[in-house]
Coordinates of C-alpha atoms (C1' of nucleotides) in Angstrom, one line a residue:
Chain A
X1 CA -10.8 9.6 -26.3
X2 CA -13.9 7.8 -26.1
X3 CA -15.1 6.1 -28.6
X4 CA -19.3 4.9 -28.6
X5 CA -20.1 1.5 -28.9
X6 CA -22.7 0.0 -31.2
X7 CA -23.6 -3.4 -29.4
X8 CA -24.5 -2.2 -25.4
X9 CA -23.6 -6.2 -24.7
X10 CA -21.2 -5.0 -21.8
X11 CA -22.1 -7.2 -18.1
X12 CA -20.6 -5.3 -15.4
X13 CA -21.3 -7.2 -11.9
X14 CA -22.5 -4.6 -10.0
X15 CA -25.4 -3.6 -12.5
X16 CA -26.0 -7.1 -12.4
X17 CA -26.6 -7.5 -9.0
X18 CA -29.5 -4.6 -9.1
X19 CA -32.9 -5.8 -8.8
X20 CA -34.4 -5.0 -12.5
X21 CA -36.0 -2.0 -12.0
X22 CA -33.1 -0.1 -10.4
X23 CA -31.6 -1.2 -13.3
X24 CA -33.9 -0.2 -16.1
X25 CA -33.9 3.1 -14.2
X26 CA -30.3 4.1 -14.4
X27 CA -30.4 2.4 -18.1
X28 CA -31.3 6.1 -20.1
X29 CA -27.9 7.5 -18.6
X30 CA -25.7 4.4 -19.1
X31 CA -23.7 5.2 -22.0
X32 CA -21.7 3.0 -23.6
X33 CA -18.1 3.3 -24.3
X34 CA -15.2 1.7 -25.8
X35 CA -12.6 2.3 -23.0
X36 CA -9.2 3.0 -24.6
X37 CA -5.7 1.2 -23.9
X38 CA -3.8 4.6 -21.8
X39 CA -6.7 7.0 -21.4
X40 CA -6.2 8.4 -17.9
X41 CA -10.1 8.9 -16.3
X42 CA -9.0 10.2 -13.1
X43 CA -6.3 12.0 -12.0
X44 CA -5.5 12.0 -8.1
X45 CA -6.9 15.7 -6.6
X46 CA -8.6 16.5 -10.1
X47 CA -12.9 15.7 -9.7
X48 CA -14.5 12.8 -10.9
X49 CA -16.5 13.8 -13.8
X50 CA -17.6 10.5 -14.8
X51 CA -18.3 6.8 -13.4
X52 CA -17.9 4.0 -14.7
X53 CA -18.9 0.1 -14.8
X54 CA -16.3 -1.6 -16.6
X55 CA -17.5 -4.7 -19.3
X56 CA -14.5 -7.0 -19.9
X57 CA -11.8 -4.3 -19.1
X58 CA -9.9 -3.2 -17.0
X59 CA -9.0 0.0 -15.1
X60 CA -5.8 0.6 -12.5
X61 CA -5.7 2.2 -9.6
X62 CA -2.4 4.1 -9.4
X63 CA -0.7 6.3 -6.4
X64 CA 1.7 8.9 -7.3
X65 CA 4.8 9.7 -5.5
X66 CA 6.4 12.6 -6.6
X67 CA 9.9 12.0 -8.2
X68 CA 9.0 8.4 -9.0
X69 CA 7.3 6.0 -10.9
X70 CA 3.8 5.3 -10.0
X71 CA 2.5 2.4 -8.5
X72 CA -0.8 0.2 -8.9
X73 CA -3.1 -0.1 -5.6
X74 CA -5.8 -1.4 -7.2
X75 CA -7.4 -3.2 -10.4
X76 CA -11.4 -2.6 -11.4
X77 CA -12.5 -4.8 -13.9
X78 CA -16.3 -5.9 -14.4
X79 CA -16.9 -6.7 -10.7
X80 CA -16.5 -3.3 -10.0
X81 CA -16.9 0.3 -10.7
X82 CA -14.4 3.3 -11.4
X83 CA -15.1 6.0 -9.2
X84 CA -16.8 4.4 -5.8
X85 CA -14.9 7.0 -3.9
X86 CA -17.8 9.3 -4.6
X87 CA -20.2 7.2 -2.5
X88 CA -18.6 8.4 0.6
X89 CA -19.2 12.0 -0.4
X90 CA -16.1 12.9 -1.9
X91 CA -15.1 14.8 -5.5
X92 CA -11.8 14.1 -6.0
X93 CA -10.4 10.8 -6.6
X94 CA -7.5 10.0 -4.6
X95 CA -5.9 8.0 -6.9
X96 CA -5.0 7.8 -11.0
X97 CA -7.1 5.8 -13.0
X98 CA -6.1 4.4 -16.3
X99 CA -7.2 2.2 -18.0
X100 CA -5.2 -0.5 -19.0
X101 CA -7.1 -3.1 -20.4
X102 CA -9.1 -1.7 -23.6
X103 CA -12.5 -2.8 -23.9
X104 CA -16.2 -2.1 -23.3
X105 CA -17.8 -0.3 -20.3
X106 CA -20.5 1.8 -19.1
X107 CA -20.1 5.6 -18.5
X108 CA -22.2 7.7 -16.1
X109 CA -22.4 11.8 -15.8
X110 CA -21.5 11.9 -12.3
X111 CA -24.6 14.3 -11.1
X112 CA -26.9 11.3 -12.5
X113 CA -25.0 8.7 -10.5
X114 CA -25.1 10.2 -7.5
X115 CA -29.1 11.2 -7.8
X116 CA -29.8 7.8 -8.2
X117 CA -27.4 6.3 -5.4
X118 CA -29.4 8.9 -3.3
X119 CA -32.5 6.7 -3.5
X120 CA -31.4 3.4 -4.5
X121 CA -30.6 1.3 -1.4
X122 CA -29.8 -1.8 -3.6
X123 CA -26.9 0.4 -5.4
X124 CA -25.9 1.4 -1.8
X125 CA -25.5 -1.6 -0.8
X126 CA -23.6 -3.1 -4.0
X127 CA -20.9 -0.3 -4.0
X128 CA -20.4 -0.9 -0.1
X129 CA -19.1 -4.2 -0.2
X130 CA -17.3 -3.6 -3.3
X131 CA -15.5 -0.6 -1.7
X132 CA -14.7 -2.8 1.0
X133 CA -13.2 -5.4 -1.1
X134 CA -11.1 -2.4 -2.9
X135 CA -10.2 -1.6 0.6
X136 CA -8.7 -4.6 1.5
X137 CA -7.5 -5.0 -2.1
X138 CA -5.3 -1.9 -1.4
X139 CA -4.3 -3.1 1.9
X140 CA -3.3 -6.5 0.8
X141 CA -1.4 -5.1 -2.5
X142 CA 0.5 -2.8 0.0
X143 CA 2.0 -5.8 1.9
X144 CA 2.8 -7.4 -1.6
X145 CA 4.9 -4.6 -2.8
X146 CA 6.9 -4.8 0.1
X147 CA 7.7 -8.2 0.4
X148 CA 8.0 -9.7 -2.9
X149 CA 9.8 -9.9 -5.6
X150 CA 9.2 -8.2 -8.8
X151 CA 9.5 -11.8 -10.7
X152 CA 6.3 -13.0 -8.3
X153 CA 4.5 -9.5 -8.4
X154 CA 4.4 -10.1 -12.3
X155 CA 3.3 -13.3 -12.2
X156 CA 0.0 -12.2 -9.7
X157 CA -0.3 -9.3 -12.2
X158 CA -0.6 -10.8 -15.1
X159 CA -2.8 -13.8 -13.5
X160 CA -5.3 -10.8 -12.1
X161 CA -5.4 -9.0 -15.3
X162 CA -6.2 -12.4 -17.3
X163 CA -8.9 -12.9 -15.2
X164 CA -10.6 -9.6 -15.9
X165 CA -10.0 -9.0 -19.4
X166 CA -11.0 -12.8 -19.1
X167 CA -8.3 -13.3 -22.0
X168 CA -5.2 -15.4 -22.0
X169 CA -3.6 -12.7 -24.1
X170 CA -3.6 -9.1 -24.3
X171 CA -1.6 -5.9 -25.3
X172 CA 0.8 -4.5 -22.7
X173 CA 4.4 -3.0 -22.8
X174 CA 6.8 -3.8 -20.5
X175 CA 7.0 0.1 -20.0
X176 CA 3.7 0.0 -19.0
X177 CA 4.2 -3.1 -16.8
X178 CA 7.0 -0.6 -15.1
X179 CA 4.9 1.7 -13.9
X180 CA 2.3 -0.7 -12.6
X181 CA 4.7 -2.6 -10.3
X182 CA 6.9 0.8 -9.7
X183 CA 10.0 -0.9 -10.9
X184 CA 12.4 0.3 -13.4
X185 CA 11.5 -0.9 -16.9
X186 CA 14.4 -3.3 -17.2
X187 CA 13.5 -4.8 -13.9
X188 CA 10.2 -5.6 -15.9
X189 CA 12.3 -7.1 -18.6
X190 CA 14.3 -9.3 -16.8
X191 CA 11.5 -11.0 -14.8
X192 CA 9.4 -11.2 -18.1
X193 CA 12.6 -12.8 -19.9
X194 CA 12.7 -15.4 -16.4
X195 CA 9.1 -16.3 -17.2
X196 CA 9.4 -16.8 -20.7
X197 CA 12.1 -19.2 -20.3
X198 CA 10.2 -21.2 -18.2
X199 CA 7.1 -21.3 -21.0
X200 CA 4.7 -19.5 -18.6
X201 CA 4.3 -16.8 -20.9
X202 CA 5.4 -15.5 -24.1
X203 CA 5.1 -11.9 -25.4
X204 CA 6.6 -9.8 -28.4
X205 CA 6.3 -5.7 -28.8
X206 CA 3.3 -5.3 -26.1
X207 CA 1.4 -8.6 -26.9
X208 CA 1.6 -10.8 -24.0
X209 CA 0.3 -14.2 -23.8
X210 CA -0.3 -16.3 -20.9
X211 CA 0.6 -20.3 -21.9
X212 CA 0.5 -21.8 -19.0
X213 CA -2.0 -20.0 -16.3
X214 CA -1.3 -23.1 -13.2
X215 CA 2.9 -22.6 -13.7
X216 CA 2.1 -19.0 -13.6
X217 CA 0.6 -19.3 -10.4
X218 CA 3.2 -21.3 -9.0
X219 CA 5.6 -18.3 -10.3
X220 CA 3.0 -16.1 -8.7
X221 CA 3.3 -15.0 -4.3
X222 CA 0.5 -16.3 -2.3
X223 CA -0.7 -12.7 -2.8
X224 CA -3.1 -13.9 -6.3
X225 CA -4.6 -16.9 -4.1
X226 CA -5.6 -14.6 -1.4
X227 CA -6.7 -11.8 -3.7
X228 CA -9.5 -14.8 -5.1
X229 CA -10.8 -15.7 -2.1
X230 CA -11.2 -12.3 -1.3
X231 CA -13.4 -11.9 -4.0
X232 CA -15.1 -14.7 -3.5
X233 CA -17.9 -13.3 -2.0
X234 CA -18.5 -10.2 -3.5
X235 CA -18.2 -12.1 -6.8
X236 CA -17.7 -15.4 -7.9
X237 CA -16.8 -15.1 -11.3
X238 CA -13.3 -15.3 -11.1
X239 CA -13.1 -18.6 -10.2
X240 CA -14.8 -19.8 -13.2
X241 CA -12.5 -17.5 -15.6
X242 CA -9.5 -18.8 -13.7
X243 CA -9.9 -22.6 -14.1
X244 CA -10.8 -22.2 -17.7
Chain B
X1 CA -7.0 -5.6 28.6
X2 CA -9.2 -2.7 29.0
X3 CA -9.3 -0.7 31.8
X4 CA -12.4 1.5 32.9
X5 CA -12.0 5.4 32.8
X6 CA -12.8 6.8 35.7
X7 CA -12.9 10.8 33.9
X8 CA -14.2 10.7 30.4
X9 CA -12.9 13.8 29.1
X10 CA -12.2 12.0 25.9
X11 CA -12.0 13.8 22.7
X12 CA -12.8 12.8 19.5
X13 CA -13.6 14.5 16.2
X14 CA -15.8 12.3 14.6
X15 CA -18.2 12.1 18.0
X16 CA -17.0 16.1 18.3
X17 CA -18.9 17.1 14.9
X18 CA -22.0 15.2 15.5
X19 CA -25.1 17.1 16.9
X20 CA -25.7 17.4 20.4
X21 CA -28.6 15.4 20.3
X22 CA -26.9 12.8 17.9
X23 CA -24.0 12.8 20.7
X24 CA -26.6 12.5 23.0
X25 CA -28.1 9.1 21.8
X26 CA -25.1 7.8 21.4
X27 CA -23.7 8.5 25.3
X28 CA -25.0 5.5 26.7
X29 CA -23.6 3.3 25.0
X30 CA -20.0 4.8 24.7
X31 CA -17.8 3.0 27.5
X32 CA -14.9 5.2 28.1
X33 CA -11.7 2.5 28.1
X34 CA -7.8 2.8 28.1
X35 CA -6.4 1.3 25.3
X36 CA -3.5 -0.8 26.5
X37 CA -0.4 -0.8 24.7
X38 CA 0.3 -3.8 22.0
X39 CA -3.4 -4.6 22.6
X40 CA -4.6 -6.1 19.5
X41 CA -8.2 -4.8 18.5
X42 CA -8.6 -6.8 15.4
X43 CA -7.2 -9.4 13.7
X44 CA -7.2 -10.1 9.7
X45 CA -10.8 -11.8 8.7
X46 CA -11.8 -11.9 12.5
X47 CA -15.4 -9.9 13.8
X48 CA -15.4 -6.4 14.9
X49 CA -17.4 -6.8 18.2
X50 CA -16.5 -3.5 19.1
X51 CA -15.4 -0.2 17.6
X52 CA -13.4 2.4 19.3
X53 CA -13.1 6.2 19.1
X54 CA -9.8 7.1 20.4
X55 CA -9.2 9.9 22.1
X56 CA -5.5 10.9 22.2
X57 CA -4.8 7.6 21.7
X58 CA -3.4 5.9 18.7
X59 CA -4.1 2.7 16.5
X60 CA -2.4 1.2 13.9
X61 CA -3.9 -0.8 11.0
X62 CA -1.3 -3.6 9.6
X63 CA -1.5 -5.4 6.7
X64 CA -0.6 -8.8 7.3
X65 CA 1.4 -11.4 4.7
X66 CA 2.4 -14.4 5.2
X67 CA 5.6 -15.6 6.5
X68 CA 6.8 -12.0 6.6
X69 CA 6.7 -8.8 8.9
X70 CA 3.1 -6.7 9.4
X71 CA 3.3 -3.4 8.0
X72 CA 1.1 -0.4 8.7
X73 CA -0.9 0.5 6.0
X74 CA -2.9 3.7 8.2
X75 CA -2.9 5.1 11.3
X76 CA -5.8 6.2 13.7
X77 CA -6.1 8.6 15.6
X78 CA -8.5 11.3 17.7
X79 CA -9.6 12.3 14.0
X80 CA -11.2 8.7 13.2
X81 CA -12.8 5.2 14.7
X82 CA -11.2 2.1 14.8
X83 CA -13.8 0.0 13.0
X84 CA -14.7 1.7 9.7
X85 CA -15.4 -1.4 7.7
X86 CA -18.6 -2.2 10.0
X87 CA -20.1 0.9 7.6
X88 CA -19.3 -0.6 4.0
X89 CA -21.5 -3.7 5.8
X90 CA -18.6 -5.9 6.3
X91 CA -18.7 -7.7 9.8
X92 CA -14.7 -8.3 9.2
X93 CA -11.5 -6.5 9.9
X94 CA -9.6 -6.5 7.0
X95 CA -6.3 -5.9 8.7
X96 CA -4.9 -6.0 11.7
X97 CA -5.9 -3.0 14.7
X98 CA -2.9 -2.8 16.9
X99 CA -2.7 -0.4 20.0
X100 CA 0.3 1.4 19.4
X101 CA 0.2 4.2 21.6
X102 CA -1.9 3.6 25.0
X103 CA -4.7 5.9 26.0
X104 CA -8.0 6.5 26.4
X105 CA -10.9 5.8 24.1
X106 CA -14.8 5.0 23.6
X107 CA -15.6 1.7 23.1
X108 CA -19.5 0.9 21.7
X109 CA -20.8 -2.3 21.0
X110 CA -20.9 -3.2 17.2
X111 CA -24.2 -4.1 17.1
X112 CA -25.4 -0.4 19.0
X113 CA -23.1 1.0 16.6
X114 CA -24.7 0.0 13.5
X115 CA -28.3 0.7 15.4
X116 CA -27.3 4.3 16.0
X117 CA -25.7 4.5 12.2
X118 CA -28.9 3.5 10.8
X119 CA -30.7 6.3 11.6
X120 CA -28.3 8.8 12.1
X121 CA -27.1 10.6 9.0
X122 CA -24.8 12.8 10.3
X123 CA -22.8 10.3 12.3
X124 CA -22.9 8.0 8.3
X125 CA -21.6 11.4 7.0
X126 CA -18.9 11.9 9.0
X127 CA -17.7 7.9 8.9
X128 CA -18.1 8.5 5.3
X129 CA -15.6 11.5 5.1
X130 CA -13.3 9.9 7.3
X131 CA -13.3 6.6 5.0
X132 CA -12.2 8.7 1.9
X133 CA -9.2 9.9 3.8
X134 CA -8.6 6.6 5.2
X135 CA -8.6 5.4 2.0
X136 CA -6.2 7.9 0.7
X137 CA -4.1 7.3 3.4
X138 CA -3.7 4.3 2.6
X139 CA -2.7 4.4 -1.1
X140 CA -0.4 7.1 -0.2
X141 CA 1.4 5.0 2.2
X142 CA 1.8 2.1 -0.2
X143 CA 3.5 4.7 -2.5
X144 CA 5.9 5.6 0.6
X145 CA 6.5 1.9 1.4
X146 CA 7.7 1.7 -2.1
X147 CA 9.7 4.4 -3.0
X148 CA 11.5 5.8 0.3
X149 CA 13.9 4.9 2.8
X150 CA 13.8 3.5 6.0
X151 CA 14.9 7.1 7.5
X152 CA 12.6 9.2 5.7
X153 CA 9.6 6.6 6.8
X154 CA 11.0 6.4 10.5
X155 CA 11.1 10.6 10.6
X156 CA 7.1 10.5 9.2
X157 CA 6.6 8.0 11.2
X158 CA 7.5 9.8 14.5
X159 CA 5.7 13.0 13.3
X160 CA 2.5 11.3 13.0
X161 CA 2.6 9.5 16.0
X162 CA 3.4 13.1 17.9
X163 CA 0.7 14.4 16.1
X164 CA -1.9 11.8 17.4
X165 CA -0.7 11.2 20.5
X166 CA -0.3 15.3 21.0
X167 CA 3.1 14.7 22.8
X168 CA 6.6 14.6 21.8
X169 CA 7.5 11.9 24.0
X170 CA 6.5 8.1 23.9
X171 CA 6.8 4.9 24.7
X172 CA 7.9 3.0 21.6
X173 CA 10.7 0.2 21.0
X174 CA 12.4 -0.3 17.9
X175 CA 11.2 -4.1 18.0
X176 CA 7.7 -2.6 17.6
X177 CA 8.8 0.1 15.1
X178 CA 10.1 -2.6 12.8
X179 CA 6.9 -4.3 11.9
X180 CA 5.4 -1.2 11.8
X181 CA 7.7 0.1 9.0
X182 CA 8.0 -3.7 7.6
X183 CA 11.6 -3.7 8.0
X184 CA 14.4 -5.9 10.2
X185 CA 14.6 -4.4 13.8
X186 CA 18.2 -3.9 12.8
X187 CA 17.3 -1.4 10.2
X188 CA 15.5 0.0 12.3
X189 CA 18.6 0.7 14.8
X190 CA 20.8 2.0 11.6
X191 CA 18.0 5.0 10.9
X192 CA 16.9 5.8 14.9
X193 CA 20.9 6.2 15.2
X194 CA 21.4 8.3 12.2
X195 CA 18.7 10.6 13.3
X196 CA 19.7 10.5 16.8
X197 CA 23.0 11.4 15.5
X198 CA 22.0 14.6 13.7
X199 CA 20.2 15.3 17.0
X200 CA 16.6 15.4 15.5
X201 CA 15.7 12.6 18.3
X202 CA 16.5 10.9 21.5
X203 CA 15.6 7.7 23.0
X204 CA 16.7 5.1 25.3
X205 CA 15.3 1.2 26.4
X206 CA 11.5 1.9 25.0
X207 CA 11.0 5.9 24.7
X208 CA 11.2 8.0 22.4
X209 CA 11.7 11.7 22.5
X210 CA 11.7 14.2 19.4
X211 CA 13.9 17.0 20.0
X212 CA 13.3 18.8 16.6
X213 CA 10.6 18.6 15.0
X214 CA 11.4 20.8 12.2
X215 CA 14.6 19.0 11.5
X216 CA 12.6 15.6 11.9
X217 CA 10.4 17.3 9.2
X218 CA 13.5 17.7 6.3
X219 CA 14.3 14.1 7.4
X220 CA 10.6 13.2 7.0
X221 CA 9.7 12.4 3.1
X222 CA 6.9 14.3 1.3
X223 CA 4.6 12.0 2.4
X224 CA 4.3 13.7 5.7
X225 CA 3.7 17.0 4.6
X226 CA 1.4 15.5 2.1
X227 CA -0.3 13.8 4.6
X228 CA -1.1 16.8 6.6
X229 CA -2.6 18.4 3.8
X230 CA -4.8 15.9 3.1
X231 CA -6.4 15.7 6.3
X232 CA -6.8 19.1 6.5
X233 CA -10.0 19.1 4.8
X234 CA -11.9 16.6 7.5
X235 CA -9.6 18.1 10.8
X236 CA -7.3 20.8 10.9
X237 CA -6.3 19.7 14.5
X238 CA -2.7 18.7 13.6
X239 CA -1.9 22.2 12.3
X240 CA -2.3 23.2 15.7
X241 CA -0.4 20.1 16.5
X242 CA 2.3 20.5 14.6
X243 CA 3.6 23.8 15.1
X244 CA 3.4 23.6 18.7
Chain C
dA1 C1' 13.7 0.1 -49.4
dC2 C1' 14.3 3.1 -46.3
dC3 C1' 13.9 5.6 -41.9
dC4 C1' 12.2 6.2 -37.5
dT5 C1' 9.9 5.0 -33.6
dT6 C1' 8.8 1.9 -30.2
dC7 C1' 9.8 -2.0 -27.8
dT8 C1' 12.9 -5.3 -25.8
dG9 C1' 17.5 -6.9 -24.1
dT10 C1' 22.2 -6.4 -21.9
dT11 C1' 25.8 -4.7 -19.1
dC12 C1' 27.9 -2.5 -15.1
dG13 C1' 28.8 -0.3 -11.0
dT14 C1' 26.1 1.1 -6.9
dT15 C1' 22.9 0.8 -3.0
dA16 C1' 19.3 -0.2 0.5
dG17 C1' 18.0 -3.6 2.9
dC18 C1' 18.3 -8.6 4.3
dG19 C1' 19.5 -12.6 7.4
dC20 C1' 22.3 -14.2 10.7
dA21 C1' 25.1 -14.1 14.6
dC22 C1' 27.0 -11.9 18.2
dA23 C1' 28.1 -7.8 21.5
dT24 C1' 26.8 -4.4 24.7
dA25 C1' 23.9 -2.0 27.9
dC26 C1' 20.5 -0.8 31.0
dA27 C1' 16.7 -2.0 34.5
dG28 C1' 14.6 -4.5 37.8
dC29 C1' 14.8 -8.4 41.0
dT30 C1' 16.6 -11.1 44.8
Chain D
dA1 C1' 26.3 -7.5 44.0
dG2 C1' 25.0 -10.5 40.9
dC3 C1' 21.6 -12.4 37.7
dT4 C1' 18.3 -12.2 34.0
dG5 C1' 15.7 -10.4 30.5
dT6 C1' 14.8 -6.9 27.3
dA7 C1' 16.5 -3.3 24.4
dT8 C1' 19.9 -1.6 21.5
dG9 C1' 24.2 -1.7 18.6
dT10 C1' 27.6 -3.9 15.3
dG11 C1' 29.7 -6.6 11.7
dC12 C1' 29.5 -9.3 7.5
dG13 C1' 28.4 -11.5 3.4
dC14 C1' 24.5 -11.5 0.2
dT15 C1' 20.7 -10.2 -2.9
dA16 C1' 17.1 -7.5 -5.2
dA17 C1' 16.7 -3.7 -7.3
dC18 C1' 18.5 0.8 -8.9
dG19 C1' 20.3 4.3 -12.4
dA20 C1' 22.4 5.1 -16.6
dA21 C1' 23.8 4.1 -21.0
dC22 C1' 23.7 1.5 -24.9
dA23 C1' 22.5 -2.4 -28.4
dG24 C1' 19.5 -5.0 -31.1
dA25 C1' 14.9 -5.9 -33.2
dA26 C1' 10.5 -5.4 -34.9
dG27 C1' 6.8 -2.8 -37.1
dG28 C1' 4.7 1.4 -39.7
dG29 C1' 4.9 5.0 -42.7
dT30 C1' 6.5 7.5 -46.8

DNA sequence: ACCCTTCTGTTCGTTAGCGCACATACAGCT
DNA sequence: AGCTGTATGTGCGCTAACGAACAGAAGGGT
């Protein structure tokens, strides 16, 4: 399932915001991981076993309805951390998490994170504003699924993932895609095959490639632009992925 | 827009589980208030300069996109405090806090808030807890707002409200309905009728009245029940609620 | 070279909800 | 009684998305 990494070259912003110290503390129980494309970390209800602080990966958020598809709330990539819910004293995670982009992170027993949040006011602090980000991440995505359409939904998507993965082209199926937006496969299809036309993006057998990243944000709701400035504060780094 | 309370026998269950002498500290600075109907507490990106425990009152939070309707993303209650966000550090709402059923409520500065939070662990406990089921809530209720109906949200809709309002009659007009639910006021009409037809409801020019609960509850999606459930952990009021 | 699986594309009838415009109805005011 | 404003109801054409079933198309393995 997990696969250990050789290379620990993984930059997660929250571990990059801790003053060196904290840092060089939690460092003996950061373990390295290759995160892999489908794993599911957390199901909703189940505990949270481990944490962790994604490199240049990504992890969704999903909520589960019962009888239907699921349906992406939220994306952690490096600027945050899978798992924050257990900084308000919880155990379960109230949501799936899979991950979705493959790559690099850093995994944490869950007793050792939460002994040194105890004491570390700086790690406190980090995870508070990023929860609150995720918060309004949720809220805002909650107002996107009702109100647009799937073809602009994609667009943001595929915009938000490019910027975490910080990659212009990754793996994905359009099944996959499906269950992110909660729309029916073919719904994915159709808006993927409306894009491609236009040269915004091109894709074969769950390789997808972003050409041309401003058209896609023209295809993309207003949703992606707010979701930046969002960001913005809690972490910059977005904008420099994005106008690469 | 406020009123003064002249009897504060105001009941919360955050400020109910706190320590008498943590209660105590806080007294003086808790300004019993009646929230006024379509009062707007917060508004997206704007300061909190005051949060509010409702008492059996009830507050919606609305997500807010552009060029479209609001739509309620979570709903609070006697169980929480209007103002969460002010504990993740944030000095911004991140939606919209709408008064949506009137009542009566503690106000406290923001700035005495966050002085009493600092030192007072349990009162940083209990926000905490209530934050996870916030947060749940609202994932779930992006699912919802996805996947069901306009009838099946409408009959959840109602039961909540009973729930936090502890009354089977209120005030509500399907204008104000609609952007809570995200939809046309029209579609509103369609489902009030249909359950109104089926004699699960009653209402006329601004009131509504549930007549069956139970019946509203097979009308209801699972979200409702799921709902309950999981705020049974942090307050098992609405089981008393609810089969009343 | 073949099969088999996975991924992608198409078609078709159906439906929930939209946007718009208009119709009724009740309530309070003068 | 009549007026006015707010609340509710209806009708209609339209669209995004659904569910289901099926058709190609591109690897990967033996």
């Amino acid at each position: 399932m997990l696969e250990p990494m050789t290379a620990p070259e993984i930059h997660n912003n929250i571990l990059a915001a801790l003053p060196r110290k904290d840092y060089q503390q939690m460092l003996p129980d950061l373990v390295p991981v290759e995160l892999v494309f489908a794993d599911v970390l957390y199901e909703p209800g189940a505990r949270m076993r481990d944490v962790y602080f994604p490199g240049d990966c990504l992890v969704s958020l999903l909520t589960v309805v019962e009888n239907h598809l699921a349906l992406e709330v939220g994306m952690v990539g490096r600027e945050g951390m899978v798992g924050v819910a257990l900084t308000l004293g919880a155990e379960e995670s109230p949501v799936r998490a899979l991950v979705q982009g493959a790559g690099p992170a850093l995994q944490m027993k869950t007793s050792r994170f939460l002994a040194v949040l105890r004491d570390c006011k700086a790690l406190q602090r980090a995870l508070n504003g990023y929860l609150y980000g995720l918060m309004a991440q949720i809220s805002r995505t909650a107002g996107c699924n009702r109100f647009h359409i799937v073809e602009a939904r994609l667009a943001k998507w595929l915009l938000m993932t490019r910027d975490r993965l910080a990659s212009a082209e990754f793996p994905m199926t359009q099944e996959f895609l499906s269950s992110m937006l909660g729309v029916r496969r073919v719904g994915v299809t159709e808006s993927a095959t409306a894009l491609q036309r236009q040269g915004l993006i091109e894709y074969s057998r769950g390789k997808i490639r972003i050409l041309d990243g401003a058209g896609l944000e023209d295809a993309a709701c207003s949703c992606y632009a707010a979701e930046r400035q969002g960001t913005d504060g809690s972490n910059r780094s977005y904008s420099v992925l994005t106008t690469a």
